[in-house]
Coordinates of C-alpha atoms in Angstrom, one line a residue:
X1 CA 4.8 16.0 -200.4
X2 CA 4.4 12.8 -198.5
X3 CA 2.3 14.5 -195.7
X4 CA 0.3 15.9 -198.7
X5 CA 0.0 12.5 -200.2
X6 CA -2.0 11.2 -197.3
X7 CA -5.1 13.5 -197.8
X8 CA -7.7 12.9 -200.4
X9 CA -6.8 13.7 -204.1
X10 CA -8.6 16.5 -205.2
X11 CA -7.8 16.5 -208.9
X12 CA -11.4 15.6 -210.1
X13 CA -12.6 19.0 -208.7
X14 CA -10.8 20.6 -211.5
X15 CA -13.6 19.5 -214.2
X16 CA -16.0 22.2 -213.7
X17 CA -19.0 19.7 -214.2
X18 CA -18.0 17.5 -211.3
X19 CA -17.0 20.3 -209.1
X20 CA -20.7 21.9 -209.3
X21 CA -22.3 18.1 -208.4
X22 CA -20.0 17.6 -205.8
X23 CA -20.4 20.9 -204.2
X24 CA -24.4 20.5 -204.4
X25 CA -24.2 17.2 -202.7
X26 CA -22.6 18.8 -199.6
X27 CA -26.1 20.4 -199.3
X28 CA -28.4 17.5 -200.6
X29 CA -26.9 14.9 -198.7
X30 CA -27.5 16.3 -195.3
X31 CA -31.4 16.7 -196.4
X32 CA -31.4 13.3 -197.4
X33 CA -29.9 12.0 -194.4
X34 CA -32.4 13.7 -192.3
X35 CA -35.0 11.4 -194.0
X36 CA -32.8 8.4 -193.8
X37 CA -33.0 9.1 -189.8
X38 CA -36.6 10.2 -189.5
X39 CA -38.0 7.2 -191.2
X40 CA -37.0 4.5 -189.0
X41 CA -37.4 6.8 -185.9
X42 CA -40.7 7.6 -186.9
X43 CA -41.7 3.7 -187.7
X44 CA -40.2 3.0 -184.2
X45 CA -41.9 5.7 -182.2
X46 CA -45.4 4.3 -183.6
X47 CA -44.9 0.8 -183.0
X48 CA -41.9 0.2 -180.7
X49 CA -40.7 -2.7 -182.9
X50 CA -37.4 -3.4 -184.3
X51 CA -39.2 -5.9 -186.5
X52 CA -41.2 -3.0 -188.1
X53 CA -38.1 -1.0 -188.4
X54 CA -36.7 -4.1 -190.2
X55 CA -39.5 -3.8 -192.9
X56 CA -37.9 -0.7 -194.2
X57 CA -35.4 -3.1 -195.6
X58 CA -37.9 -5.2 -197.5
X59 CA -39.6 -2.4 -198.9
X60 CA -36.7 -0.9 -200.0
X61 CA -35.2 -4.0 -201.5
X62 CA -37.8 -4.7 -204.1
X63 CA -37.8 -1.5 -205.6
X64 CA -34.1 -1.4 -205.5
X65 CA -33.7 -4.3 -207.3
X66 CA -36.8 -3.8 -210.1
X67 CA -36.0 -0.1 -210.7
X68 CA -32.2 -0.4 -210.2
X69 CA -31.6 -3.1 -213.0
X70 CA -34.2 -1.0 -215.1
X71 CA -33.0 2.1 -214.4
X72 CA -29.6 1.0 -215.4
X73 CA -30.9 -0.1 -218.8
X74 CA -32.8 3.2 -219.0
X75 CA -29.6 4.8 -218.4
X76 CA -28.1 3.2 -221.6
X77 CA -30.6 4.3 -223.8
X78 CA -31.8 7.8 -222.8
X79 CA -29.6 10.8 -222.4
X80 CA -28.3 10.7 -219.0
X81 CA -28.8 14.5 -218.3
X82 CA -32.6 14.2 -218.8
X83 CA -32.9 11.1 -216.7
X84 CA -30.9 12.6 -213.7
X85 CA -33.5 15.8 -213.9
X86 CA -36.6 13.4 -214.0
X87 CA -35.7 11.2 -211.1
X88 CA -34.2 14.2 -209.0
X89 CA -37.8 15.7 -209.4
X90 CA -39.3 12.5 -208.4
X91 CA -37.0 12.4 -205.2
X92 CA -38.2 16.1 -204.5
X93 CA -42.2 14.8 -204.6
X94 CA -42.0 11.7 -202.4
X95 CA -40.0 14.2 -199.8
X96 CA -42.9 16.2 -199.9
X97 CA -44.9 13.3 -199.6
X98 CA -43.3 12.3 -196.4
X99 CA -43.7 15.8 -195.1
X100 CA -47.3 15.7 -195.9
X101 CA -48.2 12.4 -193.7
X102 CA -46.1 13.5 -190.8
X103 CA -47.8 16.9 -190.9
X104 CA -51.3 15.2 -190.9
X105 CA -50.4 12.9 -188.3
X106 CA -51.8 9.9 -190.2
X107 CA -49.9 7.5 -188.1
X108 CA -50.1 4.8 -190.8
X109 CA -46.9 2.8 -191.0
X110 CA -47.8 1.2 -193.9
X111 CA -48.1 4.7 -195.7
X112 CA -44.9 5.7 -194.3
X113 CA -43.4 2.3 -195.7
X114 CA -45.4 3.0 -199.2
X115 CA -43.7 6.4 -199.6
X116 CA -40.4 5.0 -198.3
X117 CA -40.9 2.3 -201.4
X118 CA -41.4 4.9 -204.0
X119 CA -38.4 7.1 -203.2
X120 CA -36.1 4.0 -203.1
X121 CA -37.4 3.4 -206.8
X122 CA -36.4 7.1 -208.1
X123 CA -33.2 6.6 -206.1
X124 CA -32.6 3.4 -207.7
X125 CA -32.7 4.9 -211.4
X126 CA -30.9 8.0 -210.2
X127 CA -27.7 6.7 -208.7
X128 CA -26.9 4.1 -211.4
X129 CA -27.1 7.2 -213.8
X130 CA -25.0 9.6 -211.8
X131 CA -22.2 6.9 -211.4
X132 CA -22.6 6.3 -215.2
X133 CA -21.7 9.8 -216.2
X134 CA -18.5 10.0 -214.4
X135 CA -16.2 8.2 -217.1
X136 CA -17.8 10.8 -219.6
X137 CA -16.5 13.9 -217.3
X138 CA -13.1 12.5 -216.0
X139 CA -10.3 10.5 -217.1
X140 CA -10.2 7.0 -216.1
X141 CA -7.1 7.7 -213.5
X142 CA -9.2 10.1 -211.7
X143 CA -12.0 7.7 -211.1
X144 CA -10.8 6.3 -207.7
X145 CA -10.1 10.1 -206.6
X146 CA -13.7 11.1 -207.9
X147 CA -15.4 8.2 -206.1
X148 CA -13.3 8.9 -202.6
X149 CA -14.4 12.7 -202.8
X150 CA -17.9 11.8 -203.5
X151 CA -18.2 9.0 -200.8
X152 CA -16.5 11.4 -198.3
X153 CA -19.3 14.2 -199.2
X154 CA -22.2 11.6 -198.8
X155 CA -20.9 10.1 -195.5
X156 CA -20.2 13.7 -194.0
X157 CA -23.9 14.4 -194.7
X158 CA -24.4 11.1 -192.9
X159 CA -22.9 12.3 -190.1
X160 CA -24.7 15.7 -189.8
X161 CA -28.2 14.2 -190.6
X162 CA -28.3 12.0 -187.8
X163 CA -26.7 14.3 -185.3
X164 CA -29.2 17.0 -186.4
X165 CA -32.0 14.8 -186.9
X166 CA -31.6 12.8 -183.7
X167 CA -31.3 16.0 -182.0
X168 CA -34.2 17.7 -183.5
X169 CA -36.8 15.2 -183.6
X170 CA -37.9 15.5 -179.9
X171 CA -38.0 19.3 -180.7
X172 CA -39.7 20.0 -183.9
X173 CA -40.9 16.6 -184.9
X174 CA -40.5 14.5 -188.0
X175 CA -42.6 16.8 -190.5
X176 CA -39.9 19.6 -190.8
X177 CA -37.3 17.2 -191.1
X178 CA -38.9 15.8 -194.1
X179 CA -39.8 19.3 -195.6
X180 CA -36.1 20.3 -195.1
X181 CA -34.8 17.3 -197.3
X182 CA -37.3 18.5 -200.2
X183 CA -35.6 22.2 -200.4
X184 CA -31.9 20.7 -200.1
X185 CA -32.7 18.6 -203.2
X186 CA -33.0 21.5 -205.3
X187 CA -29.3 22.3 -204.9
X188 CA -29.0 19.1 -206.9
X189 CA -31.4 19.7 -209.1
X190 CA -29.8 23.0 -210.3
X191 CA -26.5 21.4 -210.8
X192 CA -27.9 18.5 -213.2
X193 CA -29.8 21.2 -215.1
X194 CA -26.3 22.8 -215.5
X195 CA -24.8 19.4 -217.1
X196 CA -24.2 19.4 -221.0
X197 CA -26.2 16.6 -222.8
X198 CA -24.8 13.1 -222.3
X199 CA -26.0 10.6 -225.0
X200 CA -24.9 7.1 -224.8
X201 CA -22.3 5.9 -227.0
X202 CA -23.9 2.4 -228.8
X203 CA -27.0 2.9 -227.0
X204 CA -28.8 -0.3 -226.2
X205 CA -32.0 0.3 -228.2
X206 CA -34.8 -0.2 -225.7
X207 CA -34.7 -0.8 -221.9
X208 CA -36.4 -4.0 -221.7
X209 CA -35.6 -7.4 -220.2
X210 CA -33.3 -8.3 -222.8
X211 CA -31.3 -5.2 -222.4
X212 CA -31.0 -6.2 -218.4
X213 CA -30.5 -9.6 -219.3
X214 CA -27.4 -8.6 -221.8
X215 CA -26.1 -6.5 -219.0
X216 CA -26.0 -9.5 -216.7
X217 CA -24.3 -11.4 -219.5
X218 CA -21.5 -9.0 -219.5
X219 CA -21.2 -9.8 -215.9
X220 CA -20.6 -13.6 -216.8
X221 CA -17.6 -12.9 -218.5
X222 CA -16.1 -11.0 -215.9
X223 CA -15.6 -13.1 -212.8
X224 CA -13.4 -10.3 -210.8
X225 CA -16.4 -8.0 -211.0
X226 CA -19.1 -10.8 -210.1
X227 CA -16.9 -11.3 -207.1
X228 CA -16.6 -7.4 -206.1
X229 CA -20.3 -7.9 -205.6
X230 CA -20.2 -11.1 -203.5
X231 CA -17.9 -9.9 -201.2
X232 CA -19.8 -6.4 -200.6
X233 CA -23.0 -8.5 -200.2
X234 CA -21.5 -10.7 -197.5
X235 CA -20.3 -7.7 -195.7
X236 CA -23.6 -5.7 -195.8
X237 CA -26.1 -8.7 -195.2
X238 CA -24.2 -10.1 -192.2
X239 CA -22.5 -7.0 -190.8
X240 CA -24.8 -4.0 -191.1
X241 CA -26.8 -3.9 -188.0
X242 CA -28.3 -0.4 -188.3
X243 CA -32.1 -1.8 -187.9
X244 CA -31.0 -2.6 -184.2
X245 CA -29.7 1.1 -183.7
X246 CA -33.2 2.4 -182.5
X247 CA -33.6 -0.6 -180.0
X248 CA -30.0 -0.6 -178.9
X249 CA -29.9 3.5 -178.1
X250 CA -33.3 2.9 -176.2
X251 CA -32.6 -0.4 -174.2
X252 CA -29.0 -0.8 -173.9
X253 CA -27.9 3.0 -173.9
X254 CA -30.9 4.5 -172.1
X255 CA -31.7 6.8 -174.8
X256 CA -35.6 8.2 -175.5
X257 CA -37.7 5.8 -177.7
X258 CA -38.0 8.4 -180.4
X259 CA -34.5 9.9 -181.0
X260 CA -31.9 11.2 -178.7
X261 CA -28.0 11.5 -178.6
X262 CA -27.2 7.9 -178.4
X263 CA -29.5 7.3 -181.4
X264 CA -27.7 9.9 -183.6
X265 CA -24.4 9.0 -182.3
X266 CA -24.8 5.3 -183.5
X267 CA -26.3 6.3 -187.2
X268 CA -23.5 8.9 -187.5
X269 CA -20.5 6.9 -186.4
X270 CA -20.2 4.6 -189.8
X271 CA -20.4 8.0 -191.8
X272 CA -18.0 9.5 -189.5
X273 CA -15.6 6.9 -190.1
X274 CA -16.1 6.9 -194.1
X275 CA -15.4 10.8 -194.0
X276 CA -12.0 10.1 -192.1
X277 CA -11.0 7.5 -194.3
X278 CA -12.3 10.0 -197.3
X279 CA -9.9 12.6 -195.9
X280 CA -7.0 10.5 -195.4
X281 CA -7.5 8.8 -198.8
X282 CA -4.7 9.8 -200.5
X283 CA -3.1 6.2 -200.8
X284 CA -6.1 4.7 -202.4
X285 CA -5.2 6.2 -205.8
X286 CA -1.7 4.5 -205.4
X287 CA -2.8 0.9 -204.6
X288 CA -2.2 -1.6 -207.0
X289 CA -3.5 -4.9 -205.7
X290 CA -7.0 -3.6 -205.7
X291 CA -8.8 -7.1 -205.0
X292 CA -6.6 -7.7 -202.3
X293 CA -7.1 -4.4 -200.7
X294 CA -11.0 -4.9 -201.0
X295 CA -10.8 -8.3 -199.0
X296 CA -8.7 -6.4 -196.3
X297 CA -11.2 -3.7 -195.8
X298 CA -14.1 -6.1 -195.3
X299 CA -11.8 -8.1 -192.9
X300 CA -11.6 -4.9 -191.0
X301 CA -15.1 -3.8 -191.4
X302 CA -16.2 -7.4 -190.2
X303 CA -14.0 -7.3 -187.2
X304 CA -15.0 -3.8 -185.9
X305 CA -18.8 -4.9 -186.3
X306 CA -18.4 -7.8 -184.0
X307 CA -16.5 -5.7 -181.6
X308 CA -19.6 -3.2 -181.7
X309 CA -21.8 -6.2 -180.6
X310 CA -19.5 -7.1 -177.7
X311 CA -19.6 -3.4 -176.7
X312 CA -23.4 -3.5 -176.6
X313 CA -23.6 -6.8 -174.7
X314 CA -21.2 -5.2 -171.9
X315 CA -23.5 -1.9 -171.8
X316 CA -25.5 -3.8 -168.6
X317 CA -22.2 -4.5 -166.5
X318 CA -19.9 -1.8 -167.2
X319 CA -20.7 2.2 -167.3
X320 CA -23.0 2.9 -170.2
X321 CA -21.3 5.8 -171.3
X322 CA -17.8 4.2 -171.8
X323 CA -19.4 1.1 -173.7
X324 CA -21.5 3.3 -175.7
X325 CA -18.1 5.3 -176.6
X326 CA -16.5 2.0 -177.7
X327 CA -19.3 1.0 -179.5
X328 CA -19.2 4.4 -181.5
X329 CA -15.5 3.7 -182.0
X330 CA -16.1 0.3 -183.5
X331 CA -18.5 1.8 -186.0
X332 CA -16.1 4.4 -187.1
X333 CA -13.2 2.1 -187.9
X334 CA -16.1 -0.1 -189.8
X335 CA -17.1 3.1 -191.5
X336 CA -13.0 3.7 -192.8
X337 CA -13.0 0.3 -194.1
X338 CA -16.1 0.6 -195.8
X339 CA -15.1 3.9 -197.7
X340 CA -12.0 2.6 -198.9
X341 CA -13.6 -1.0 -200.2
X342 CA -16.5 1.2 -202.0
X343 CA -13.9 3.2 -203.7
X344 CA -11.9 0.3 -205.0
X345 CA -15.1 -1.7 -206.3
X346 CA -16.7 1.4 -208.0
X347 CA -13.5 2.4 -209.7
X348 CA -13.1 -1.4 -211.1
X349 CA -16.5 -1.3 -212.7
X350 CA -16.1 2.4 -214.0
X351 CA -13.0 1.7 -215.7
X352 CA -13.3 -2.0 -217.0
X353 CA -17.0 -1.2 -218.7
X354 CA -17.6 0.2 -222.1
X355 CA -20.3 3.2 -222.1
X356 CA -22.9 1.1 -223.6
X357 CA -23.2 -1.0 -220.7
X358 CA -22.2 1.3 -217.6
X359 CA -25.5 2.2 -216.9
X360 CA -26.8 -1.5 -216.5
X361 CA -23.4 -2.4 -214.6
X362 CA -24.1 0.8 -212.1
X363 CA -27.5 -0.7 -211.9
X364 CA -26.2 -4.1 -210.8
X365 CA -23.8 -2.2 -208.4
X366 CA -26.6 0.0 -206.9
X367 CA -29.0 -3.3 -206.1
X368 CA -25.8 -4.9 -204.2
X369 CA -24.6 -1.7 -202.6
X370 CA -28.2 -0.3 -201.3
X371 CA -30.0 -3.8 -201.3
X372 CA -27.5 -5.7 -199.2
X373 CA -27.9 -3.4 -196.1
X374 CA -31.9 -3.5 -196.9
X375 CA -31.6 -7.7 -196.4
X376 CA -29.7 -7.0 -193.4
X377 CA -32.3 -4.9 -192.0
X378 CA -34.7 -7.8 -192.3
X379 CA -32.3 -10.2 -191.0
X380 CA -30.9 -8.3 -188.2
X381 CA -34.4 -7.4 -187.2
X382 CA -35.4 -11.1 -187.0
X383 CA -32.3 -12.3 -185.5
X384 CA -32.5 -9.9 -182.4
X385 CA -35.8 -10.7 -182.0
X386 CA -34.5 -14.5 -181.2
X387 CA -30.9 -13.9 -179.7
X388 CA -30.9 -10.0 -178.7
X389 CA -29.1 -7.3 -180.6
X390 CA -25.7 -7.5 -179.1
X391 CA -25.7 -11.2 -180.3
X392 CA -27.1 -10.5 -183.7
X393 CA -24.5 -7.7 -184.2
X394 CA -21.2 -9.8 -182.9
X395 CA -22.4 -12.9 -184.7
X396 CA -22.9 -11.0 -188.1
X397 CA -19.7 -9.5 -188.0
X398 CA -17.6 -12.8 -187.3
X399 CA -19.6 -14.3 -190.3
X400 CA -18.4 -11.6 -192.4
X401 CA -14.7 -12.5 -191.6
X402 CA -15.2 -16.2 -192.2
X403 CA -17.1 -15.8 -195.4
X404 CA -14.9 -13.2 -197.2
X405 CA -12.1 -15.2 -196.4
X406 CA -13.5 -18.2 -197.9
X407 CA -14.4 -16.3 -201.0
X408 CA -11.2 -15.0 -201.5
X409 CA -9.5 -18.6 -201.5
X410 CA -12.3 -19.8 -203.6
X411 CA -11.7 -16.9 -206.5
X412 CA -7.8 -16.1 -206.2
X413 CA -7.7 -14.3 -209.4
X414 CA -9.9 -11.4 -207.5
X415 CA -7.1 -11.1 -204.8
X416 CA -4.3 -10.7 -207.8
X417 CA -6.4 -8.1 -209.5
X418 CA -4.8 -5.0 -210.3
X419 CA -7.2 -1.9 -211.5
X420 CA -6.7 -1.1 -215.5
X421 CA -5.3 2.2 -215.8
X422 CA -7.7 3.0 -218.7
X423 CA -11.2 2.7 -219.6
X424 CA -12.4 -0.4 -221.4

């Protein structure tokens, strides 16, 4: 029983609807991660600049903020099943657009960035809606396990995607990777169509600015939830150096400029750590001091990212193979810590909010979770141009540790927070 308790809790899979969504995601996330890898790789191949790669952060952040907040309000008005169908079709359409520009050989980086912005707009509406339906499908006690299972699948795809994408880009080119993403999304579309109608209890009325402001006003009365957003922003903005991976793989570890093994390993390392953390996530459901656990996880994340930067800095003086292995290991540790942190924070939000505001709060959550790394793309791309990739990564990791400890002392109620056993 003790050994079994180490592994992921699969109780949520007894629910038919959750199981179908989860199973479809196994296929879909692999295709989605092919696009995640292909976009920065295509931009770097066409420009040779990490600053241009960093622009994906800006072009992704604006639609994430606007449509994440508005999409959350929309998810508190519309039937959530209908909204999921519409946005999934939108994601399929943008993937076809990526394929078309690559197949035509346009070479226009601004067209690629614009398509990326449209894709992120659909994503920003889709994800809060997907998260908001979980408390309608599952009991509150099953939410931490369900979130761990979802993130394990997401991150497993994020391993397979970079490994397959990094290896295949030099062989078959970008267009086929984008086309594969389009087809894999059909699995999720089928699972969403099979959901029951999901109307909102106490619907917000109209999904306008007032509804968004009301959702933010709800957060003002919940400082622990606000703190959960703040510490995640600290971790992601200062500690996510993914915009530097193409340059690090090329210049520090000797890989080609348009993919290669080092490129694939760097992109796959954080997801690999998250999967390992997810497989051994049985402890997550038993933790009572959720806030303290989040702080501890983020400190581990920051230290691991600092270690990654240190490994990169030694690549010129120590055998590259060993330093690449150390860099990948540090990212794996960071990924495991991030998985646990995200599971705790997502469960806090889902269990504490009423159904009438879940969509809007999940919209804020997706803005923070997905928006933070995009700010990091811009910040790390600019910092690397000044101090170099190694210093930008290592310095960012150390800043994460310092700032999250300061935040913990500033809001002690977060450190003492215990997850409520039932939904609000």
